[in-house]
């Protein structure tokens, strides 16, 4: 992914700093989650399903098939909103995007409440549209836009998808195809047919989206440059990713197999080829006489630059919160090149490097930011050998304000360890106090350096985490919490999913009906078996206090990240379920600690007097395909994780890496029996 540097933003930066939310030391403070979801973001799922059914139902799908599609769309929207993926308190940016959208809509659709842009906490450059008119605009896309005209073209593209009901049309094609051919046997043929159709829809959206933006008065001549950067950036990433795998195979037969797989991926891509999209956009922008009477900004140019700057900060914050440490470093490094005096970028570079190396301890001496460019760099080389790979347009290098990092004759640093030292010195030069705490965490295994940096940190009255640093100084992050006795058991609502020919569908209303029975039975069982555990129903918590819900999920995700670290390091893990299982033997060497990874997790355990955190989610899967109907009617899947402060051992069955825990699965089955009896 590439950065589109804009000259206008630098002159306005000091003004932005006064209106953005920054700490005393100049680091941007991310937008917080509200205690409760504001009423204007709440909706009735049942009514929304009925409205969607009424707006686009036709004879292509049966009533049951259409209900399944509508439930899937509204369930996705409900989950997106209820889990805090949407910004609820960024009114300035949301209003701005909707002001642009209103300029694009025909008079008959202006001010229709269902056609609305929401900003999503997602770092990818992407925007999605649901069939009910909801447009989900990723903060990553907002961070990279180069003008209001670019935003208008993107919104025009997405409005075209809504206008043509492309989501429904694609689903209907798959369902109808699966009627003719058994999906389990002919899935590739169905996928290929659907991909070809999707490419046609994307081409139509490109064409009509540009026309809509142009007709609204926006100059689309520069869109070629923006979309060239975006599309070429994506192609470079995919090309290097694929060729990296080719480099790692040993035989000619392997290479042929990889080439065939690449061809298959190209065929199944649901977007037009990069070259053809660029040619079309270039021809449209450069050969349209109407561009002479249009403008790049129609709503508010200053507001655009302010929103984009804040979007870049929010993108970094979101990447860090989502544990996307590599992406966080990549974004922060690109932004740092354009503005090396911004201490926010230095913070995310330092803490991103620290957390990446801590969770992937083999990466410390690897080339800096070479993960997606290994085909273009020698083993061990960092991005500073080829900084041009960050820029698909060489003219953008003129906007770089830190030229020493572009000097390939004198490489400032090679790997992540050297990069940390480089950016730490820069942060100290800017008198950024929190850098000392990050350095103490970075040197967690070096007692002398850890002590030195903790003391320097505590000497400064602006230090934000004094209790944590004091505990870290004496090496007592866990010992200071040894008197904690509470045990939290987190569990989610019961989900029902249905496998129907062409895919897996969430059945929202079945989940709502069965979940209370499941949770009640599960709660009764745990209280009887383990009366000391505090049962926390996450779905109820997020309705009462979204901030607390997000904090609980952050602690869970941090614990999961360290489990993946243990797995990657091939450390032996002894499965533990509850306190009646003996503790695993102490192992020599260093075990990563979730409290070192994230100080907020330490404060969470401290303030809640917590010793153990457990997590369990349960779902049932019903099959309506011909093959599966003969094998089984349903099965239950559980995800389970435990973090015991006394012994940092994890057991997980995350959505990415399912691993069944025997006892929790047994609990779920016993509860399932009770549900069936009811």
PDB file of N, CA, C and O in Angstrom, residues 483-519:
ATOM      1  N   UNK A 483      -1.917 -11.243  45.252  1.00  0.00           N
ATOM      2  CA  UNK A 483      -3.032 -11.375  46.181  1.00  0.00           C
ATOM      3  C   UNK A 483      -4.383 -11.379  45.473  1.00  0.00           C
ATOM      4  O   UNK A 483      -5.417 -11.572  46.105  1.00  0.00           O
ATOM      5  N   UNK A 484      -4.358 -11.159  44.176  1.00  0.00           N
ATOM      6  CA  UNK A 484      -5.619 -11.150  43.427  1.00  0.00           C
ATOM      7  C   UNK A 484      -6.291 -12.519  43.490  1.00  0.00           C
ATOM      8  O   UNK A 484      -5.630 -13.554  43.328  1.00  0.00           O
ATOM      9  N   UNK A 485      -7.611 -12.516  43.647  1.00  0.00           N
ATOM     10  CA  UNK A 485      -8.345 -13.775  43.799  1.00  0.00           C
ATOM     11  C   UNK A 485      -9.468 -13.954  42.784  1.00  0.00           C
ATOM     12  O   UNK A 485      -9.937 -15.068  42.571  1.00  0.00           O
ATOM     13  N   UNK A 486      -9.899 -12.876  42.147  1.00  0.00           N
ATOM     14  CA  UNK A 486     -11.070 -12.975  41.283  1.00  0.00           C
ATOM     15  C   UNK A 486     -10.778 -13.781  40.020  1.00  0.00           C
ATOM     16  O   UNK A 486      -9.666 -13.762  39.492  1.00  0.00           O
ATOM     17  N   UNK A 487     -11.824 -14.460  39.551  1.00  0.00           N
ATOM     18  CA  UNK A 487     -11.731 -15.223  38.313  1.00  0.00           C
ATOM     19  C   UNK A 487     -12.909 -14.832  37.423  1.00  0.00           C
ATOM     20  O   UNK A 487     -14.063 -14.978  37.822  1.00  0.00           O
ATOM     21  N   UNK A 488     -12.590 -14.316  36.241  1.00  0.00           N
ATOM     22  CA  UNK A 488     -13.624 -13.916  35.288  1.00  0.00           C
ATOM     23  C   UNK A 488     -13.787 -15.003  34.232  1.00  0.00           C
ATOM     24  O   UNK A 488     -12.797 -15.540  33.711  1.00  0.00           O
ATOM     25  N   UNK A 489     -15.025 -15.307  33.925  1.00  0.00           N
ATOM     26  CA  UNK A 489     -15.324 -16.234  32.838  1.00  0.00           C
ATOM     27  C   UNK A 489     -16.205 -15.486  31.840  1.00  0.00           C
ATOM     28  O   UNK A 489     -17.356 -15.170  32.117  1.00  0.00           O
ATOM     29  N   UNK A 490     -15.633 -15.175  30.676  1.00  0.00           N
ATOM     30  CA  UNK A 490     -16.344 -14.434  29.641  1.00  0.00           C
ATOM     31  C   UNK A 490     -16.997 -15.412  28.675  1.00  0.00           C
ATOM     32  O   UNK A 490     -16.369 -16.382  28.242  1.00  0.00           O
ATOM     33  N   UNK A 491     -18.226 -15.141  28.313  1.00  0.00           N
ATOM     34  CA  UNK A 491     -18.885 -15.994  27.323  1.00  0.00           C
ATOM     35  C   UNK A 491     -19.778 -15.142  26.441  1.00  0.00           C
ATOM     36  O   UNK A 491     -20.249 -14.070  26.842  1.00  0.00           O
ATOM     37  N   UNK A 492     -19.988 -15.600  25.229  1.00  0.00           N
ATOM     38  CA  UNK A 492     -20.767 -14.856  24.240  1.00  0.00           C
ATOM     39  C   UNK A 492     -22.106 -15.529  24.022  1.00  0.00           C
ATOM     40  O   UNK A 492     -22.356 -16.640  24.493  1.00  0.00           O
ATOM     41  N   UNK A 493     -22.959 -14.851  23.271  1.00  0.00           N
ATOM     42  CA  UNK A 493     -24.260 -15.429  22.945  1.00  0.00           C
ATOM     43  C   UNK A 493     -24.080 -16.653  22.053  1.00  0.00           C
ATOM     44  O   UNK A 493     -23.036 -16.860  21.446  1.00  0.00           O
ATOM     45  N   UNK A 494     -25.111 -17.430  21.979  1.00  0.00           N
ATOM     46  CA  UNK A 494     -25.093 -18.694  21.246  1.00  0.00           C
ATOM     47  C   UNK A 494     -25.425 -18.425  19.780  1.00  0.00           C
ATOM     48  O   UNK A 494     -26.462 -17.841  19.466  1.00  0.00           O
ATOM     49  N   UNK A 495     -24.542 -18.826  18.868  1.00  0.00           N
ATOM     50  CA  UNK A 495     -24.752 -18.560  17.450  1.00  0.00           C
ATOM     51  C   UNK A 495     -25.222 -19.782  16.688  1.00  0.00           C
ATOM     52  O   UNK A 495     -24.756 -20.898  16.928  1.00  0.00           O
ATOM     53  N   UNK A 496     -26.150 -19.560  15.777  1.00  0.00           N
ATOM     54  CA  UNK A 496     -26.647 -20.631  14.914  1.00  0.00           C
ATOM     55  C   UNK A 496     -26.293 -20.282  13.478  1.00  0.00           C
ATOM     56  O   UNK A 496     -26.607 -19.190  12.996  1.00  0.00           O
ATOM     57  N   UNK A 497     -25.642 -21.213  12.799  1.00  0.00           N
ATOM     58  CA  UNK A 497     -25.255 -21.025  11.401  1.00  0.00           C
ATOM     59  C   UNK A 497     -25.791 -22.183  10.578  1.00  0.00           C
ATOM     60  O   UNK A 497     -25.894 -23.312  11.058  1.00  0.00           O
ATOM     61  N   UNK A 498     -26.078 -21.881   9.329  1.00  0.00           N
ATOM     62  CA  UNK A 498     -26.680 -22.888   8.465  1.00  0.00           C
ATOM     63  C   UNK A 498     -25.868 -23.036   7.186  1.00  0.00           C
ATOM     64  O   UNK A 498     -25.577 -22.046   6.505  1.00  0.00           O
ATOM     65  N   UNK A 499     -25.485 -24.256   6.886  1.00  0.00           N
ATOM     66  CA  UNK A 499     -24.764 -24.553   5.643  1.00  0.00           C
ATOM     67  C   UNK A 499     -25.799 -24.910   4.591  1.00  0.00           C
ATOM     68  O   UNK A 499     -26.492 -25.912   4.688  1.00  0.00           O
ATOM     69  N   UNK A 500     -25.925 -24.020   3.587  1.00  0.00           N
ATOM     70  CA  UNK A 500     -26.945 -24.232   2.567  1.00  0.00           C
ATOM     71  C   UNK A 500     -26.312 -24.126   1.187  1.00  0.00           C
ATOM     72  O   UNK A 500     -26.090 -23.031   0.669  1.00  0.00           O
ATOM     73  N   UNK A 501     -25.979 -25.238   0.576  1.00  0.00           N
ATOM     74  CA  UNK A 501     -25.478 -25.348  -0.789  1.00  0.00           C
ATOM     75  C   UNK A 501     -24.306 -24.410  -1.091  1.00  0.00           C
ATOM     76  O   UNK A 501     -23.163 -24.842  -1.163  1.00  0.00           O
ATOM     77  N   UNK A 502     -24.576 -23.101  -1.254  1.00  0.00           N
ATOM     78  CA  UNK A 502     -23.539 -22.203  -1.756  1.00  0.00           C
ATOM     79  C   UNK A 502     -22.718 -21.537  -0.668  1.00  0.00           C
ATOM     80  O   UNK A 502     -21.821 -20.768  -0.964  1.00  0.00           O
ATOM     81  N   UNK A 503     -23.015 -21.806   0.609  1.00  0.00           N
ATOM     82  CA  UNK A 503     -22.221 -21.161   1.642  1.00  0.00           C
ATOM     83  C   UNK A 503     -22.809 -21.309   3.030  1.00  0.00           C
ATOM     84  O   UNK A 503     -23.788 -22.032   3.239  1.00  0.00           O
ATOM     85  N   UNK A 504     -22.181 -20.587   3.976  1.00  0.00           N
ATOM     86  CA  UNK A 504     -22.575 -20.648   5.385  1.00  0.00           C
ATOM     87  C   UNK A 504     -23.319 -19.361   5.728  1.00  0.00           C
ATOM     88  O   UNK A 504     -22.817 -18.271   5.499  1.00  0.00           O
ATOM     89  N   UNK A 505     -24.507 -19.498   6.267  1.00  0.00           N
ATOM     90  CA  UNK A 505     -25.354 -18.345   6.571  1.00  0.00           C
ATOM     91  C   UNK A 505     -25.614 -18.254   8.071  1.00  0.00           C
ATOM     92  O   UNK A 505     -26.006 -19.243   8.691  1.00  0.00           O
ATOM     93  N   UNK A 506     -25.447 -17.063   8.671  1.00  0.00           N
ATOM     94  CA  UNK A 506     -25.866 -16.894  10.066  1.00  0.00           C
ATOM     95  C   UNK A 506     -27.385 -16.793  10.126  1.00  0.00           C
ATOM     96  O   UNK A 506     -27.997 -16.077   9.334  1.00  0.00           O
ATOM     97  N   UNK A 507     -27.991 -17.508  11.063  1.00  0.00           N
ATOM     98  CA  UNK A 507     -29.445 -17.422  11.253  1.00  0.00           C
ATOM     99  C   UNK A 507     -29.712 -16.596  12.492  1.00  0.00           C
ATOM    100  O   UNK A 507     -29.738 -17.091  13.620  1.00  0.00           O
ATOM    101  N   UNK A 508     -29.870 -15.314  12.269  1.00  0.00           N
ATOM    102  CA  UNK A 508     -29.935 -14.336  13.341  1.00  0.00           C
ATOM    103  C   UNK A 508     -31.093 -14.605  14.298  1.00  0.00           C
ATOM    104  O   UNK A 508     -30.932 -14.565  15.521  1.00  0.00           O
ATOM    105  N   UNK A 509     -32.255 -14.882  13.755  1.00  0.00           N
ATOM    106  CA  UNK A 509     -33.426 -15.039  14.618  1.00  0.00           C
ATOM    107  C   UNK A 509     -33.378 -16.345  15.404  1.00  0.00           C
ATOM    108  O   UNK A 509     -33.825 -16.402  16.553  1.00  0.00           O
ATOM    109  N   UNK A 510     -32.839 -17.397  14.821  1.00  0.00           N
ATOM    110  CA  UNK A 510     -32.649 -18.639  15.579  1.00  0.00           C
ATOM    111  C   UNK A 510     -31.663 -18.415  16.721  1.00  0.00           C
ATOM    112  O   UNK A 510     -31.842 -18.931  17.824  1.00  0.00           O
ATOM    113  N   UNK A 511     -30.615 -17.639  16.447  1.00  0.00           N
ATOM    114  CA  UNK A 511     -29.629 -17.340  17.497  1.00  0.00           C
ATOM    115  C   UNK A 511     -30.281 -16.563  18.636  1.00  0.00           C
ATOM    116  O   UNK A 511     -30.042 -16.842  19.811  1.00  0.00           O
ATOM    117  N   UNK A 512     -31.099 -15.584  18.283  1.00  0.00           N
ATOM    118  CA  UNK A 512     -31.762 -14.787  19.308  1.00  0.00           C
ATOM    119  C   UNK A 512     -32.717 -15.626  20.144  1.00  0.00           C
ATOM    120  O   UNK A 512     -32.885 -15.389  21.343  1.00  0.00           O
ATOM    121  N   UNK A 513     -33.341 -16.619  19.520  1.00  0.00           N
ATOM    122  CA  UNK A 513     -34.294 -17.470  20.245  1.00  0.00           C
ATOM    123  C   UNK A 513     -33.584 -18.442  21.168  1.00  0.00           C
ATOM    124  O   UNK A 513     -33.983 -18.641  22.325  1.00  0.00           O
ATOM    125  N   UNK A 514     -32.494 -19.051  20.674  1.00  0.00           N
ATOM    126  CA  UNK A 514     -31.829 -20.103  21.440  1.00  0.00           C
ATOM    127  C   UNK A 514     -30.802 -19.565  22.432  1.00  0.00           C
ATOM    128  O   UNK A 514     -30.508 -20.218  23.436  1.00  0.00           O
ATOM    129  N   UNK A 515     -30.232 -18.387  22.167  1.00  0.00           N
ATOM    130  CA  UNK A 515     -29.148 -17.892  22.993  1.00  0.00           C
ATOM    131  C   UNK A 515     -29.526 -17.716  24.466  1.00  0.00           C
ATOM    132  O   UNK A 515     -28.770 -18.135  25.345  1.00  0.00           O
ATOM    133  N   UNK A 516     -30.672 -17.103  24.809  1.00  0.00           N
ATOM    134  CA  UNK A 516     -30.995 -16.942  26.229  1.00  0.00           C
ATOM    135  C   UNK A 516     -31.102 -18.267  26.976  1.00  0.00           C
ATOM    136  O   UNK A 516     -30.682 -18.374  28.127  1.00  0.00           O
ATOM    137  N   UNK A 517     -31.669 -19.289  26.307  1.00  0.00           N
ATOM    138  CA  UNK A 517     -31.786 -20.606  26.938  1.00  0.00           C
ATOM    139  C   UNK A 517     -30.403 -21.192  27.185  1.00  0.00           C
ATOM    140  O   UNK A 517     -30.102 -21.719  28.260  1.00  0.00           O
ATOM    141  N   UNK A 518     -29.528 -21.069  26.181  1.00  0.00           N
ATOM    142  CA  UNK A 518     -28.169 -21.587  26.304  1.00  0.00           C
ATOM    143  C   UNK A 518     -27.413 -20.889  27.433  1.00  0.00           C
ATOM    144  O   UNK A 518     -26.812 -21.533  28.293  1.00  0.00           O
ATOM    145  N   UNK A 519     -27.462 -19.552  27.434  1.00  0.00           N
ATOM    146  CA  UNK A 519     -26.703 -18.797  28.423  1.00  0.00           C
ATOM    147  C   UNK A 519     -27.223 -19.050  29.834  1.00  0.00           C
ATOM    148  O   UNK A 519     -26.446 -19.137  30.783  1.00  0.00           O
TER     149      UNK A 519
END
